PDB file of C-alpha atoms in Angstrom:
ATOM      1  CA  MET A   1     -69.241  20.805 -18.460  1.00 60.00           C
ATOM      2  CA  ARG A   2     -65.774  21.783 -18.227  1.00 74.00           C
ATOM      3  CA  ALA A   3     -65.798  21.801 -14.417  1.00 73.00           C
ATOM      4  CA  LEU A   4     -67.168  18.232 -14.500  1.00 72.00           C
ATOM      5  CA  ASP A   5     -64.897  16.996 -16.902  1.00 77.00           C
ATOM      6  CA  TYR A   6     -61.905  18.422 -14.622  1.00 77.00           C
ATOM      7  CA  LEU A   7     -63.219  16.638 -11.590  1.00 73.00           C
ATOM      8  CA  PHE A   8     -63.922  13.238 -13.674  1.00 75.00           C
ATOM      9  CA  GLU A   9     -59.986  13.272 -14.700  1.00 79.00           C
ATOM     10  CA  CYS A  10     -59.146  14.130 -11.244  1.00 74.00           C
ATOM     11  CA  TRP A  11     -61.100  11.395  -9.868  1.00 72.00           C
ATOM     12  CA  GLU A  12     -59.482   8.789 -12.531  1.00 75.00           C
ATOM     13  CA  TRP A  13     -56.094  10.017 -11.678  1.00 70.00           C
ATOM     14  CA  VAL A  14     -56.887   9.428  -7.926  1.00 69.00           C
ATOM     15  CA  LEU A  15     -58.011   5.850  -8.367  1.00 67.00           C
ATOM     16  CA  ALA A  16     -55.060   5.361 -10.914  1.00 67.00           C
ATOM     17  CA  HIS A  17     -52.622   5.883  -8.132  1.00 65.00           C
ATOM     18  CA  HIS A  18     -54.212   5.131  -5.238  1.00 61.00           C
ATOM     19  CA  HIS A  19     -54.361   1.329  -5.794  1.00 57.00           C
ATOM     20  CA  LYS A  20     -50.791   1.017  -5.940  1.00 57.00           C
ATOM     21  CA  ILE A  21     -49.244  -0.683  -2.970  1.00 55.00           C
ATOM     22  CA  THR A  22     -45.596   0.204  -2.499  1.00 63.00           C
ATOM     23  CA  ARG A  23     -43.849  -2.682  -0.729  1.00 69.00           C
ATOM     24  CA  LYS A  24     -40.567  -2.763   0.820  1.00 76.00           C
ATOM     25  CA  PRO A  25     -38.058  -4.996  -0.796  1.00 86.00           C
ATOM     26  CA  PHE A  26     -37.331  -8.371   0.353  1.00 90.00           C
ATOM     27  CA  LYS A  27     -34.254  -8.193   2.708  1.00 90.00           C
ATOM     28  CA  THR A  28     -32.008 -10.346   5.152  1.00 92.00           C
ATOM     29  CA  VAL A  29     -31.174  -8.490   8.043  1.00 92.00           C
ATOM     30  CA  GLU A  30     -28.389 -10.052  10.502  1.00 93.00           C
ATOM     31  CA  ILE A  31     -28.101  -8.976  13.974  1.00 93.00           C
ATOM     32  CA  LYS A  32     -25.345  -9.592  16.548  1.00 92.00           C
ATOM     33  CA  VAL A  33     -27.182 -10.272  20.115  1.00 93.00           C
ATOM     34  CA  ARG A  34     -25.611 -11.781  23.223  1.00 91.00           C
ATOM     35  CA  MET A  35     -27.670 -14.956  24.131  1.00 91.00           C
ATOM     36  CA  ASP A  36     -26.572 -16.949  27.173  1.00 90.00           C
ATOM     37  CA  CYS A  37     -29.582 -19.479  27.492  1.00 90.00           C
ATOM     38  CA  GLU A  38     -32.402 -20.799  25.984  1.00 92.00           C
ATOM     39  CA  GLY A  39     -34.687 -18.158  27.679  1.00 91.00           C
ATOM     40  CA  CYS A  40     -32.734 -15.329  26.023  1.00 90.00           C
ATOM     41  CA  GLU A  41     -32.657 -17.492  22.583  1.00 92.00           C
ATOM     42  CA  ARG A  42     -36.740 -17.191  22.969  1.00 92.00           C
ATOM     43  CA  LYS A  43     -37.022 -13.715  24.021  1.00 93.00           C
ATOM     44  CA  VAL A  44     -34.986 -12.393  21.027  1.00 92.00           C
ATOM     45  CA  LYS A  45     -36.834 -14.624  18.722  1.00 92.00           C
ATOM     46  CA  LYS A  46     -40.367 -13.579  20.040  1.00 92.00           C
ATOM     47  CA  SER A  47     -39.318 -10.195  19.802  1.00 92.00           C
ATOM     48  CA  VAL A  48     -39.304  -9.944  15.945  1.00 93.00           C
ATOM     49  CA  GLU A  49     -41.802 -12.808  15.160  1.00 91.00           C
ATOM     50  CA  GLY A  50     -44.737 -10.731  15.178  1.00 86.00           C
ATOM     51  CA  MET A  51     -43.458  -7.569  13.120  1.00 89.00           C
ATOM     52  CA  LYS A  52     -45.274  -6.748   9.907  1.00 89.00           C
ATOM     53  CA  GLY A  53     -43.537  -8.190   6.967  1.00 89.00           C
ATOM     54  CA  VAL A  54     -41.440 -10.966   8.728  1.00 92.00           C
ATOM     55  CA  THR A  55     -41.198 -14.263   6.899  1.00 92.00           C
ATOM     56  CA  GLN A  56     -38.693 -16.153   8.751  1.00 93.00           C
ATOM     57  CA  VAL A  57     -36.570 -15.827  11.649  1.00 94.00           C
ATOM     58  CA  ASP A  58     -33.524 -17.863  12.459  1.00 94.00           C
ATOM     59  CA  VAL A  59     -31.451 -17.681  15.566  1.00 94.00           C
ATOM     60  CA  ASP A  60     -27.889 -19.302  16.070  1.00 92.00           C
ATOM     61  CA  PRO A  61     -27.233 -18.949  19.857  1.00 91.00           C
ATOM     62  CA  LYS A  62     -23.526 -20.221  19.290  1.00 90.00           C
ATOM     63  CA  LEU A  63     -22.616 -17.295  17.015  1.00 88.00           C
ATOM     64  CA  HIS A  64     -24.851 -14.890  18.847  1.00 90.00           C
ATOM     65  CA  LYS A  65     -26.616 -14.366  15.508  1.00 92.00           C
ATOM     66  CA  LEU A  66     -30.312 -13.412  14.869  1.00 93.00           C
ATOM     67  CA  THR A  67     -31.401 -13.296  10.850  1.00 94.00           C
ATOM     68  CA  VAL A  68     -34.531 -11.926  10.171  1.00 94.00           C
ATOM     69  CA  MET A  69     -36.012 -12.311   6.480  1.00 94.00           C
ATOM     70  CA  GLY A  70     -38.819 -10.602   5.091  1.00 92.00           C
ATOM     71  CA  TYR A  71     -40.324  -7.078   3.734  1.00 91.00           C
ATOM     72  CA  VAL A  72     -38.505  -5.115   6.691  1.00 91.00           C
ATOM     73  CA  ASP A  73     -36.376  -2.081   7.506  1.00 91.00           C
ATOM     74  CA  PRO A  74     -33.500  -3.453   8.884  1.00 91.00           C
ATOM     75  CA  ASN A  75     -33.195  -0.551  11.174  1.00 92.00           C
ATOM     76  CA  LYS A  76     -36.620  -0.976  12.669  1.00 92.00           C
ATOM     77  CA  VAL A  77     -35.844  -4.519  13.182  1.00 92.00           C
ATOM     78  CA  LEU A  78     -32.436  -3.353  15.106  1.00 93.00           C
ATOM     79  CA  ASN A  79     -34.763  -1.003  17.232  1.00 93.00           C
ATOM     80  CA  ARG A  80     -37.211  -3.798  18.186  1.00 92.00           C
ATOM     81  CA  VAL A  81     -34.705  -6.157  19.490  1.00 93.00           C
ATOM     82  CA  ARG A  82     -33.010  -3.395  21.276  1.00 93.00           C
ATOM     83  CA  HIS A  83     -36.345  -2.171  23.048  1.00 92.00           C
ATOM     84  CA  ARG A  84     -38.050  -5.733  23.559  1.00 91.00           C
ATOM     85  CA  THR A  85     -35.081  -7.762  24.879  1.00 91.00           C
ATOM     86  CA  GLY A  86     -33.296  -5.062  26.596  1.00 91.00           C
ATOM     87  CA  LYS A  87     -30.195  -6.138  25.183  1.00 91.00           C
ATOM     88  CA  LYS A  88     -27.128  -4.565  23.238  1.00 92.00           C
ATOM     89  CA  ALA A  89     -27.478  -5.417  19.422  1.00 92.00           C
ATOM     90  CA  GLU A  90     -25.864  -4.279  16.393  1.00 90.00           C
ATOM     91  CA  PHE A  91     -25.618  -5.245  12.723  1.00 90.00           C
ATOM     92  CA  TRP A  92     -23.642  -8.467  12.259  1.00 85.00           C
ATOM     93  CA  PRO A  93     -20.226  -7.041  11.451  1.00 83.00           C
ATOM     94  CA  TYR A  94     -18.423 -10.296  10.413  1.00 79.00           C
ATOM     95  CA  VAL A  95     -18.175 -11.720   6.746  1.00 75.00           C
ATOM     96  CA  PRO A  96     -16.504 -15.047   5.971  1.00 76.00           C
ATOM     97  CA  TYR A  97     -12.575 -14.939   5.827  1.00 69.00           C
ATOM     98  CA  ASP A  98     -12.907 -16.275   1.947  1.00 71.00           C
ATOM     99  CA  ALA A  99     -15.626 -13.560   1.227  1.00 68.00           C
ATOM    100  CA  ILE A 100     -13.291 -10.520   1.462  1.00 65.00           C
ATOM    101  CA  GLU A 101     -11.047  -9.834  -0.880  1.00 61.00           C
ATOM    102  CA  HIS A 102      -7.422 -11.085  -0.804  1.00 55.00           C
ATOM    103  CA  LEU A 103      -5.901  -7.767  -0.991  1.00 51.00           C
ATOM    104  CA  VAL A 104      -6.722  -6.954   2.658  1.00 57.00           C
ATOM    105  CA  HIS A 105      -5.005  -8.322   5.402  1.00 59.00           C
ATOM    106  CA  PRO A 106      -7.420 -10.189   7.798  1.00 55.00           C
ATOM    107  CA  TYR A 107      -4.982  -9.513  10.716  1.00 57.00           C
ATOM    108  CA  ALA A 108      -4.707  -5.747  10.167  1.00 60.00           C
ATOM    109  CA  PRO A 109      -5.810  -3.478  13.297  1.00 58.00           C
ATOM    110  CA  GLY A 110      -9.714  -2.905  12.929  1.00 58.00           C
ATOM    111  CA  VAL A 111     -10.314  -5.817  10.609  1.00 60.00           C
ATOM    112  CA  TYR A 112      -9.195  -8.637  12.929  1.00 62.00           C
ATOM    113  CA  ASP A 113     -11.487  -9.019  15.867  1.00 68.00           C
ATOM    114  CA  LYS A 114     -10.720 -11.788  18.583  1.00 72.00           C
ATOM    115  CA  LYS A 115     -14.387 -12.305  19.458  1.00 76.00           C
ATOM    116  CA  ALA A 116     -15.405 -13.340  15.797  1.00 76.00           C
ATOM    117  CA  PRO A 117     -16.682 -16.605  14.985  1.00 78.00           C
ATOM    118  CA  PRO A 118     -14.089 -19.054  13.426  1.00 77.00           C
ATOM    119  CA  GLY A 119     -13.976 -18.654   9.982  1.00 74.00           C
ATOM    120  CA  TYR A 120     -15.193 -14.910   9.964  1.00 77.00           C
ATOM    121  CA  VAL A 121     -13.372 -11.268  10.051  1.00 72.00           C
ATOM    122  CA  ARG A 122     -14.797  -8.214  10.646  1.00 72.00           C
ATOM    123  CA  ASN A 123     -16.316  -6.239   7.711  1.00 68.00           C
ATOM    124  CA  PRO A 124     -13.617  -4.100   6.269  1.00 62.00           C
ATOM    125  CA  GLU A 125     -16.281  -1.907   4.780  1.00 60.00           C
ATOM    126  CA  LEU A 126     -17.849  -1.179   8.380  1.00 54.00           C
ATOM    127  CA  THR A 127     -14.621  -0.067   9.505  1.00 53.00           C
ATOM    128  CA  ASP A 128     -13.287   3.414   9.280  1.00 54.00           C
ATOM    129  CA  PRO A 129     -11.560   4.146   5.558  1.00 55.00           C
ATOM    130  CA  GLU A 130      -8.295   5.027   7.070  1.00 57.00           C
ATOM    131  CA  VAL A 131      -7.846   1.535   8.727  1.00 53.00           C
ATOM    132  CA  VAL A 132      -8.752   0.019   5.023  1.00 52.00           C
ATOM    133  CA  VAL A 133      -6.363   1.712   3.258  1.00 54.00           C
ATOM    134  CA  MET A 134      -3.665   0.559   6.200  1.00 54.00           C
ATOM    135  CA  ALA A 135      -4.949  -2.973   5.365  1.00 52.00           C
ATOM    136  CA  LEU A 136      -4.479  -3.174   1.588  1.00 54.00           C
ATOM    137  CA  GLU A 137      -1.740  -5.132   0.607  1.00 55.00           C
ATOM    138  CA  SER A 138       1.121  -3.306  -1.596  1.00 57.00           C
ATOM    139  CA  PRO A 139       1.823  -4.464  -5.057  1.00 59.00           C
ATOM    140  CA  THR A 140       5.295  -5.570  -4.037  1.00 64.00           C
ATOM    141  CA  GLU A 141       3.932  -7.774  -1.240  1.00 61.00           C
ATOM    142  CA  VAL A 142       1.700  -9.589  -3.479  1.00 59.00           C
ATOM    143  CA  LYS A 143       4.610 -10.109  -6.039  1.00 62.00           C
ATOM    144  CA  TYR A 144       6.682 -11.390  -2.981  1.00 64.00           C
ATOM    145  CA  THR A 145       4.048 -13.754  -1.563  1.00 64.00           C
ATOM    146  CA  THR A 146       2.961 -15.303  -4.897  1.00 64.00           C
ATOM    147  CA  ALA A 147       6.528 -15.846  -5.823  1.00 65.00           C
ATOM    148  CA  PHE A 148       6.792 -18.728  -3.325  1.00 64.00           C
ATOM    149  CA  SER A 149       3.519 -20.006  -3.649  1.00 65.00           C
ATOM    150  CA  ASP A 150       2.342 -23.525  -4.439  1.00 65.00           C
ATOM    151  CA  GLU A 151      -0.305 -22.602  -6.834  1.00 66.00           C
ATOM    152  CA  ASN A 152       2.309 -20.369  -9.014  1.00 63.00           C
ATOM    153  CA  PRO A 153       3.912 -22.774 -11.380  1.00 66.00           C
ATOM    154  CA  ASN A 154       6.907 -20.270 -11.995  1.00 65.00           C
ATOM    155  CA  ALA A 155       7.497 -20.527  -8.335  1.00 62.00           C
ATOM    156  CA  CYS A 156      10.999 -21.025  -7.147  1.00 60.00           C
ATOM    157  CA  ALA A 157      11.872 -24.845  -7.088  1.00 58.00           C
ATOM    158  CA  ILE A 158      14.427 -24.638  -4.386  1.00 57.00           C
ATOM    159  CA  MET A 159      11.392 -24.913  -1.955  1.00 52.00           C
TER     160      MET A 159
END
């Protein structure tokens, strides 16, 4: 009898844990891929459209940007784009200029990128930590730049 009870308990545990479906979290993956023509654009879009878990694919050829939304692994998407298209691809390294903290100089080496789209700068979190430390403004710089700001009500009235 004890053996049957043990087997029954084991079977209940297997049924309880077997039916749980683990799903990857919903993610938006942005990838930088060079696209020169409409054929390249189509090739890049088709490379990820058939992936399991992909719900939406957007291509912006002017920014050379591929946006994939769905229940996917970002590394698998990147590898699939590289493999299927044969092009050099990397995660989108830029953020809007307004999104970065104002304590980081946008024109510091490692943050400034001439190839960045208009209104974007390189993401300081993706660069080396030493570069980020160099790009941070010191408190004295902040004090002097805000002293002559139009937004500061106590600014110098001579200007």
